[in-house]
C-alpha cells in the first residue's frame, strides 16, 4: 500500500481507548436516536474510565449542542486529546472552544496530536483565526499549520490578501512529506497556483508518491503541463498505477508537437490496470494542444475498431471521440452502437446534430432502459433541454419520467431540470411535485427524492415552499424531517423511533462486535476488511446484518473513480438505491487514508447500504463520512476493480 502519512505513537495510544464497546448499549442507543440523554452523557464524561469518556466525546460530536463545551474542556487533556479536539471541531464555533484550542498549540505536542488540534481550529475558526495562525506560526515548521489551512480552504475561508497561498507554496519546500501533502492538497482544492510551478517540476521527480500525485492533480486543475516531453514520458511509464492515472488526466493538457509524443500518451489506453486505461480514454476528450499534422481522428478510430480495450475503456473512448469530432457522430454511431454499453451510447446520442433523431432515439430506448444506466440516460436526455424548449412531445416525456413509479427515475429527472423548463411548465409541475411529496414523505425509499422534489418546488414557487417544508417537518423519516426543519430555520426535534426502527437498532447492535473482519469476494479476486465497531458500531452491525442475508451478493461497483474510491452496495447499480431504511452517521477522527472503508450518503444521517474503499488519502472526507473498516489485505484486487465489476459473496470472520 502506498504510504501518505506517518502514524505517531499518540494516535496509536488513542486507538487503544477507542470509542464504543458492547457495554455501551444505552450511550449508542441515545446517539443513534439523536436524543442525547443528558444523564447518560454527563455520567460518561465524568467517568474515571478513559474509554467511557472518549465514547461520550465522539457521541457528543454528533449532537450540535455547544452546551457540552464547558464539560469537554474540563477533561484531562493528556488522556482525551484526539477525541476532545474532534468533538470541539464538530460541535461548531464558540468563543470558549476556539480560545481553548488556540491555547493548546505547542511544539511539545506529538505531531499527529497537534494536527488533530489544528484540524479542529480549521473546522470552526474565522478569518481572524486564519490570519492569527499564519502570522504567529507561518515561519515555524514545527507548528504544522498546513493541516489547519486545509480546513479553512475546504470551508471557503481565505485571507483578504491571500497570504495563505504564499505560505502553502513556500511550504512545498518543507522536509516533512506530510506538510508537503497538506500544502499540495490545499492548493489543489483552491485550483492550483502559478507561483508553485517551479516547485512542481522538482516534486514530480520526488521519491514520495503523494508529491507526484498531488502535483499532477494541481496541474490538472490548472489545465497545464508546462514541462518537457522527457518528464511527461517518465510519468507515463511510472511504476505506480495511481501516478499513471494522474498522468492520463493531466497530460491531456500537454502541448503535443508530433505524433510520436501523442502515441506515447495513447499507450496508456493499453495499460494493464483497467482504471488507467479507462481514465486515459475519458481524458482524451480534453486534448486540444495538437500540431496540425497530427491525425488524432484516425488514431482514435484505430483504437476503437482494432484495439483490445475493456468494455469501459472502449465506451469512454467512444464518448471522447464523439466530443472531439462531433460532425462525425451520425456515421460513427452506426459503427459503434453494437459494440458499447448503452450507458455510453446515450452520451454519444446526445451529441448527434439531428434534433429530431435524438428525441426519437431517447423515447424509443426508454422501455428497455436498465436501471444501472438510468443516470446516463436521463442526464444525456436532459442535456437537450435548450434544443427542445418549446417542444410539447419533449415536455410530455419529461413529465412521464417524473410520474414514473421509480423514486430513482423521479429524483434524477427532477435534479436535472433547468430554469427554463421549470418556468415553462410551472403550473403542472407544482401540482405534480406536491402530489409526489405528499404521497411519499413517509417512505424511507424516497428519502433522497423527496428533498429534491421540495427544493425544485421552491425554485418554482418560493412563496409557497414554506407550506411544503412544514408538511415535511412532520415526516416519519428522520432525514426528511431534519432537512425540512433546516430549511425552516428550526432546530430538528428528535422523533420517537418507530417500533421497526427500534428493532433494527437492536439487531444491528447485537451483532456489531460478533465478527472481526469480512472477506469480500469479487469477480477480480478478494480483499479482507478489518471492521471497526469501536468507532462505528451501528454501521458495522448494519454491514454484518446485510452481509449475513446475502444483500451484497451480485451487487456491482457502480462508482469507480480511479485513484479515489470504489463504491458498491446499491442493488440497482444507479448510486441512488438502498436497503429501504436509513441509519445514522457515526463520524470519528479516523482518517480516510488508502484502504479505509466508509459509508456513502446523501447527507448527514442518510446512510443505508452503499460503502466505498479508498484508493488514496482524501482528507476532505475526514469527519464528514462514517469510517467503519480498513483493508487488511487485497489492495491489488481493489486497485484493479473496474466499473460494474461485482461482489460475488461476503464471508464474515469471527
PDB file of C-alpha atoms in Angstrom, residues 231-413:
ATOM      1  CA  UNK A 231       9.395  14.378 -17.939  1.00  0.00           C
ATOM      2  CA  UNK A 232       5.970  13.583 -19.427  1.00  0.00           C
ATOM      3  CA  UNK A 233       7.243  10.245 -20.724  1.00  0.00           C
ATOM      4  CA  UNK A 234       8.819   9.407 -17.356  1.00  0.00           C
ATOM      5  CA  UNK A 235       5.464   9.941 -15.628  1.00  0.00           C
ATOM      6  CA  UNK A 236       3.548   7.916 -18.233  1.00  0.00           C
ATOM      7  CA  UNK A 237       5.862   4.960 -17.549  1.00  0.00           C
ATOM      8  CA  UNK A 238       5.816   5.300 -13.757  1.00  0.00           C
ATOM      9  CA  UNK A 239       5.631   2.008 -11.839  1.00  0.00           C
ATOM     10  CA  UNK A 240       2.725   3.184  -9.666  1.00  0.00           C
ATOM     11  CA  UNK A 241      -0.715   2.783 -11.253  1.00  0.00           C
ATOM     12  CA  UNK A 242      -2.066   5.825  -9.389  1.00  0.00           C
ATOM     13  CA  UNK A 243       0.610   8.044 -10.897  1.00  0.00           C
ATOM     14  CA  UNK A 244      -0.291   6.707 -14.338  1.00  0.00           C
ATOM     15  CA  UNK A 245      -3.958   7.586 -13.660  1.00  0.00           C
ATOM     16  CA  UNK A 246      -2.953  11.161 -12.823  1.00  0.00           C
ATOM     17  CA  UNK A 247      -0.697  11.177 -15.890  1.00  0.00           C
ATOM     18  CA  UNK A 248      -3.713  10.270 -18.026  1.00  0.00           C
ATOM     19  CA  UNK A 249      -5.712  13.146 -16.527  1.00  0.00           C
ATOM     20  CA  UNK A 250      -3.013  15.810 -16.579  1.00  0.00           C
ATOM     21  CA  UNK A 251      -1.001  15.100 -19.717  1.00  0.00           C
ATOM     22  CA  UNK A 252      -4.102  15.588 -21.852  1.00  0.00           C
ATOM     23  CA  UNK A 253      -3.174  19.267 -21.420  1.00  0.00           C
ATOM     24  CA  UNK A 254       0.388  18.740 -22.693  1.00  0.00           C
ATOM     25  CA  UNK A 255       1.340  20.516 -25.912  1.00  0.00           C
ATOM     26  CA  UNK A 256       1.906  17.536 -28.218  1.00  0.00           C
ATOM     27  CA  UNK A 257       4.164  18.634 -31.072  1.00  0.00           C
ATOM     28  CA  UNK A 258       4.316  15.393 -33.053  1.00  0.00           C
ATOM     29  CA  UNK A 259       2.619  12.031 -33.440  1.00  0.00           C
ATOM     30  CA  UNK A 260       5.361  10.143 -31.594  1.00  0.00           C
ATOM     31  CA  UNK A 261       4.722  12.173 -28.432  1.00  0.00           C
ATOM     32  CA  UNK A 262       0.979  11.608 -28.724  1.00  0.00           C
ATOM     33  CA  UNK A 263       1.366   7.863 -29.291  1.00  0.00           C
ATOM     34  CA  UNK A 264       3.322   7.583 -26.035  1.00  0.00           C
ATOM     35  CA  UNK A 265       0.348   9.146 -24.244  1.00  0.00           C
ATOM     36  CA  UNK A 266      -2.099   6.861 -26.065  1.00  0.00           C
ATOM     37  CA  UNK A 267      -0.134   3.857 -24.781  1.00  0.00           C
ATOM     38  CA  UNK A 268      -1.983   4.450 -21.505  1.00  0.00           C
ATOM     39  CA  UNK A 269      -5.073   3.019 -23.235  1.00  0.00           C
ATOM     40  CA  UNK A 270      -3.341  -0.381 -23.189  1.00  0.00           C
ATOM     41  CA  UNK A 271      -2.301  -0.157 -19.536  1.00  0.00           C
ATOM     42  CA  UNK A 272      -2.513  -3.382 -17.531  1.00  0.00           C
ATOM     43  CA  UNK A 273      -4.589  -1.587 -14.896  1.00  0.00           C
ATOM     44  CA  UNK A 274      -8.169  -1.088 -16.179  1.00  0.00           C
ATOM     45  CA  UNK A 275      -8.558   2.178 -14.281  1.00  0.00           C
ATOM     46  CA  UNK A 276      -5.550   3.729 -16.000  1.00  0.00           C
ATOM     47  CA  UNK A 277      -6.913   2.661 -19.380  1.00  0.00           C
ATOM     48  CA  UNK A 278     -10.421   3.964 -18.656  1.00  0.00           C
ATOM     49  CA  UNK A 279      -9.107   7.270 -17.314  1.00  0.00           C
ATOM     50  CA  UNK A 280      -6.957   7.776 -20.410  1.00  0.00           C
ATOM     51  CA  UNK A 281      -9.949   7.025 -22.640  1.00  0.00           C
ATOM     52  CA  UNK A 282     -12.004   9.608 -20.760  1.00  0.00           C
ATOM     53  CA  UNK A 283      -9.309  12.297 -20.583  1.00  0.00           C
ATOM     54  CA  UNK A 284      -8.530  12.157 -24.289  1.00  0.00           C
ATOM     55  CA  UNK A 285     -11.572  14.394 -24.824  1.00  0.00           C
ATOM     56  CA  UNK A 286      -9.563  17.217 -23.169  1.00  0.00           C
ATOM     57  CA  UNK A 287      -6.797  17.145 -25.770  1.00  0.00           C
ATOM     58  CA  UNK A 288      -6.622  20.474 -27.607  1.00  0.00           C
ATOM     59  CA  UNK A 289      -2.915  21.252 -27.968  1.00  0.00           C
ATOM     60  CA  UNK A 290      -2.085  19.377 -31.141  1.00  0.00           C
ATOM     61  CA  UNK A 291       0.177  20.109 -34.050  1.00  0.00           C
ATOM     62  CA  UNK A 292      -1.954  20.397 -37.199  1.00  0.00           C
ATOM     63  CA  UNK A 293      -0.090  17.470 -38.737  1.00  0.00           C
ATOM     64  CA  UNK A 294      -1.293  15.000 -36.096  1.00  0.00           C
ATOM     65  CA  UNK A 295      -4.246  12.907 -37.286  1.00  0.00           C
ATOM     66  CA  UNK A 296      -5.967  12.213 -33.962  1.00  0.00           C
ATOM     67  CA  UNK A 297      -9.211  11.218 -35.701  1.00  0.00           C
ATOM     68  CA  UNK A 298      -7.766   8.158 -37.406  1.00  0.00           C
ATOM     69  CA  UNK A 299      -5.534   7.266 -34.469  1.00  0.00           C
ATOM     70  CA  UNK A 300      -8.579   7.008 -32.208  1.00  0.00           C
ATOM     71  CA  UNK A 301     -10.674   5.175 -34.793  1.00  0.00           C
ATOM     72  CA  UNK A 302      -7.928   2.573 -34.999  1.00  0.00           C
ATOM     73  CA  UNK A 303      -8.084   2.016 -31.236  1.00  0.00           C
ATOM     74  CA  UNK A 304     -11.887   1.879 -31.369  1.00  0.00           C
ATOM     75  CA  UNK A 305     -12.074  -0.673 -34.155  1.00  0.00           C
ATOM     76  CA  UNK A 306      -8.870  -2.683 -33.747  1.00  0.00           C
ATOM     77  CA  UNK A 307      -7.804  -2.166 -30.139  1.00  0.00           C
ATOM     78  CA  UNK A 308      -8.170  -4.727 -27.365  1.00  0.00           C
ATOM     79  CA  UNK A 309      -9.866  -2.406 -24.877  1.00  0.00           C
ATOM     80  CA  UNK A 310     -12.069  -3.266 -21.899  1.00  0.00           C
ATOM     81  CA  UNK A 311     -15.807  -2.568 -22.175  1.00  0.00           C
ATOM     82  CA  UNK A 312     -15.490   0.599 -20.113  1.00  0.00           C
ATOM     83  CA  UNK A 313     -12.359   1.890 -21.845  1.00  0.00           C
ATOM     84  CA  UNK A 314     -14.000   1.316 -25.222  1.00  0.00           C
ATOM     85  CA  UNK A 315     -17.128   3.153 -24.108  1.00  0.00           C
ATOM     86  CA  UNK A 316     -15.226   6.112 -22.653  1.00  0.00           C
ATOM     87  CA  UNK A 317     -13.037   6.366 -25.746  1.00  0.00           C
ATOM     88  CA  UNK A 318     -16.113   6.340 -27.982  1.00  0.00           C
ATOM     89  CA  UNK A 319     -17.607   9.223 -25.971  1.00  0.00           C
ATOM     90  CA  UNK A 320     -14.314  11.134 -26.169  1.00  0.00           C
ATOM     91  CA  UNK A 321     -14.190  10.619 -29.930  1.00  0.00           C
ATOM     92  CA  UNK A 322     -17.758  11.920 -30.296  1.00  0.00           C
ATOM     93  CA  UNK A 323     -16.916  15.030 -28.262  1.00  0.00           C
ATOM     94  CA  UNK A 324     -13.790  15.749 -30.288  1.00  0.00           C
ATOM     95  CA  UNK A 325     -15.316  15.036 -33.701  1.00  0.00           C
ATOM     96  CA  UNK A 326     -18.968  15.965 -33.306  1.00  0.00           C
ATOM     97  CA  UNK A 327     -19.584  16.202 -37.050  1.00  0.00           C
ATOM     98  CA  UNK A 328     -18.673  12.503 -37.365  1.00  0.00           C
ATOM     99  CA  UNK A 329     -21.324  11.320 -34.880  1.00  0.00           C
ATOM    100  CA  UNK A 330     -24.061  10.296 -37.406  1.00  0.00           C
ATOM    101  CA  UNK A 331     -21.657   7.969 -39.181  1.00  0.00           C
ATOM    102  CA  UNK A 332     -19.765   6.945 -36.055  1.00  0.00           C
ATOM    103  CA  UNK A 333     -22.826   5.922 -34.041  1.00  0.00           C
ATOM    104  CA  UNK A 334     -23.770   3.363 -36.706  1.00  0.00           C
ATOM    105  CA  UNK A 335     -20.314   1.805 -36.424  1.00  0.00           C
ATOM    106  CA  UNK A 336     -20.112   1.753 -32.648  1.00  0.00           C
ATOM    107  CA  UNK A 337     -23.677   1.239 -31.369  1.00  0.00           C
ATOM    108  CA  UNK A 338     -23.474  -2.572 -31.135  1.00  0.00           C
ATOM    109  CA  UNK A 339     -20.019  -2.545 -29.555  1.00  0.00           C
ATOM    110  CA  UNK A 340     -20.511  -0.366 -26.490  1.00  0.00           C
ATOM    111  CA  UNK A 341     -22.682  -0.405 -23.393  1.00  0.00           C
ATOM    112  CA  UNK A 342     -25.905   1.632 -23.577  1.00  0.00           C
ATOM    113  CA  UNK A 343     -24.697   3.974 -20.842  1.00  0.00           C
ATOM    114  CA  UNK A 344     -22.013   5.269 -23.197  1.00  0.00           C
ATOM    115  CA  UNK A 345     -24.284   5.132 -26.242  1.00  0.00           C
ATOM    116  CA  UNK A 346     -26.719   7.573 -24.598  1.00  0.00           C
ATOM    117  CA  UNK A 347     -23.914  10.108 -24.111  1.00  0.00           C
ATOM    118  CA  UNK A 348     -22.930   9.835 -27.771  1.00  0.00           C
ATOM    119  CA  UNK A 349     -26.540  10.051 -28.989  1.00  0.00           C
ATOM    120  CA  UNK A 350     -26.961  13.380 -27.181  1.00  0.00           C
ATOM    121  CA  UNK A 351     -24.162  14.771 -29.392  1.00  0.00           C
ATOM    122  CA  UNK A 352     -25.957  13.863 -32.655  1.00  0.00           C
ATOM    123  CA  UNK A 353     -26.568  17.015 -34.760  1.00  0.00           C
ATOM    124  CA  UNK A 354     -30.104  15.974 -35.826  1.00  0.00           C
ATOM    125  CA  UNK A 355     -32.501  17.132 -33.085  1.00  0.00           C
ATOM    126  CA  UNK A 356     -35.467  15.020 -34.169  1.00  0.00           C
ATOM    127  CA  UNK A 357     -33.278  11.926 -34.439  1.00  0.00           C
ATOM    128  CA  UNK A 358     -32.145  12.491 -30.852  1.00  0.00           C
ATOM    129  CA  UNK A 359     -35.668  12.880 -29.493  1.00  0.00           C
ATOM    130  CA  UNK A 360     -36.868   9.718 -31.227  1.00  0.00           C
ATOM    131  CA  UNK A 361     -33.787   7.777 -30.081  1.00  0.00           C
ATOM    132  CA  UNK A 362     -34.313   8.566 -26.412  1.00  0.00           C
ATOM    133  CA  UNK A 363     -38.065   7.960 -26.414  1.00  0.00           C
ATOM    134  CA  UNK A 364     -37.649   4.665 -28.281  1.00  0.00           C
ATOM    135  CA  UNK A 365     -34.942   3.432 -25.902  1.00  0.00           C
ATOM    136  CA  UNK A 366     -36.764   4.184 -22.648  1.00  0.00           C
ATOM    137  CA  UNK A 367     -38.789   0.925 -22.453  1.00  0.00           C
ATOM    138  CA  UNK A 368     -35.598  -1.187 -22.486  1.00  0.00           C
ATOM    139  CA  UNK A 369     -33.631   1.038 -20.090  1.00  0.00           C
ATOM    140  CA  UNK A 370     -31.634  -0.895 -17.474  1.00  0.00           C
ATOM    141  CA  UNK A 371     -31.693   0.719 -14.038  1.00  0.00           C
ATOM    142  CA  UNK A 372     -27.891   0.905 -13.836  1.00  0.00           C
ATOM    143  CA  UNK A 373     -27.910   3.200 -16.889  1.00  0.00           C
ATOM    144  CA  UNK A 374     -30.682   5.482 -15.604  1.00  0.00           C
ATOM    145  CA  UNK A 375     -28.345   8.323 -14.660  1.00  0.00           C
ATOM    146  CA  UNK A 376     -26.529   8.277 -18.005  1.00  0.00           C
ATOM    147  CA  UNK A 377     -29.822   8.089 -19.903  1.00  0.00           C
ATOM    148  CA  UNK A 378     -31.571  10.926 -18.056  1.00  0.00           C
ATOM    149  CA  UNK A 379     -28.572  13.253 -17.822  1.00  0.00           C
ATOM    150  CA  UNK A 380     -27.882  12.784 -21.538  1.00  0.00           C
ATOM    151  CA  UNK A 381     -31.526  13.268 -22.490  1.00  0.00           C
ATOM    152  CA  UNK A 382     -31.978  16.367 -20.343  1.00  0.00           C
ATOM    153  CA  UNK A 383     -28.798  17.914 -21.725  1.00  0.00           C
ATOM    154  CA  UNK A 384     -31.073  18.584 -24.733  1.00  0.00           C
ATOM    155  CA  UNK A 385     -33.473  20.899 -22.872  1.00  0.00           C
ATOM    156  CA  UNK A 386     -32.356  24.028 -24.722  1.00  0.00           C
ATOM    157  CA  UNK A 387     -32.864  22.251 -28.067  1.00  0.00           C
ATOM    158  CA  UNK A 388     -36.479  21.404 -27.182  1.00  0.00           C
ATOM    159  CA  UNK A 389     -37.528  24.373 -25.047  1.00  0.00           C
ATOM    160  CA  UNK A 390     -40.900  24.708 -26.822  1.00  0.00           C
ATOM    161  CA  UNK A 391     -41.383  21.094 -27.899  1.00  0.00           C
ATOM    162  CA  UNK A 392     -44.542  19.594 -26.395  1.00  0.00           C
ATOM    163  CA  UNK A 393     -43.520  16.000 -27.068  1.00  0.00           C
ATOM    164  CA  UNK A 394     -40.254  16.535 -25.195  1.00  0.00           C
ATOM    165  CA  UNK A 395     -42.038  18.165 -22.237  1.00  0.00           C
ATOM    166  CA  UNK A 396     -44.640  15.408 -22.032  1.00  0.00           C
ATOM    167  CA  UNK A 397     -41.944  12.752 -21.987  1.00  0.00           C
ATOM    168  CA  UNK A 398     -40.079  14.535 -19.179  1.00  0.00           C
ATOM    169  CA  UNK A 399     -43.326  14.638 -17.182  1.00  0.00           C
ATOM    170  CA  UNK A 400     -43.733  10.897 -17.794  1.00  0.00           C
ATOM    171  CA  UNK A 401     -40.289  10.340 -16.264  1.00  0.00           C
ATOM    172  CA  UNK A 402     -41.307  12.290 -13.150  1.00  0.00           C
ATOM    173  CA  UNK A 403     -44.587  10.330 -12.988  1.00  0.00           C
ATOM    174  CA  UNK A 404     -42.679   7.027 -13.139  1.00  0.00           C
ATOM    175  CA  UNK A 405     -43.111   4.717 -10.137  1.00  0.00           C
ATOM    176  CA  UNK A 406     -39.361   4.616  -9.526  1.00  0.00           C
ATOM    177  CA  UNK A 407     -38.064   7.165  -6.977  1.00  0.00           C
ATOM    178  CA  UNK A 408     -34.685   6.868  -8.674  1.00  0.00           C
ATOM    179  CA  UNK A 409     -36.036   7.881 -12.095  1.00  0.00           C
ATOM    180  CA  UNK A 410     -38.071  10.677 -10.451  1.00  0.00           C
ATOM    181  CA  UNK A 411     -35.192  12.120  -8.455  1.00  0.00           C
ATOM    182  CA  UNK A 412     -32.613  12.019 -11.236  1.00  0.00           C
ATOM    183  CA  UNK A 413     -35.042  13.654 -13.669  1.00  0.00           C
TER     184      UNK A 413
END
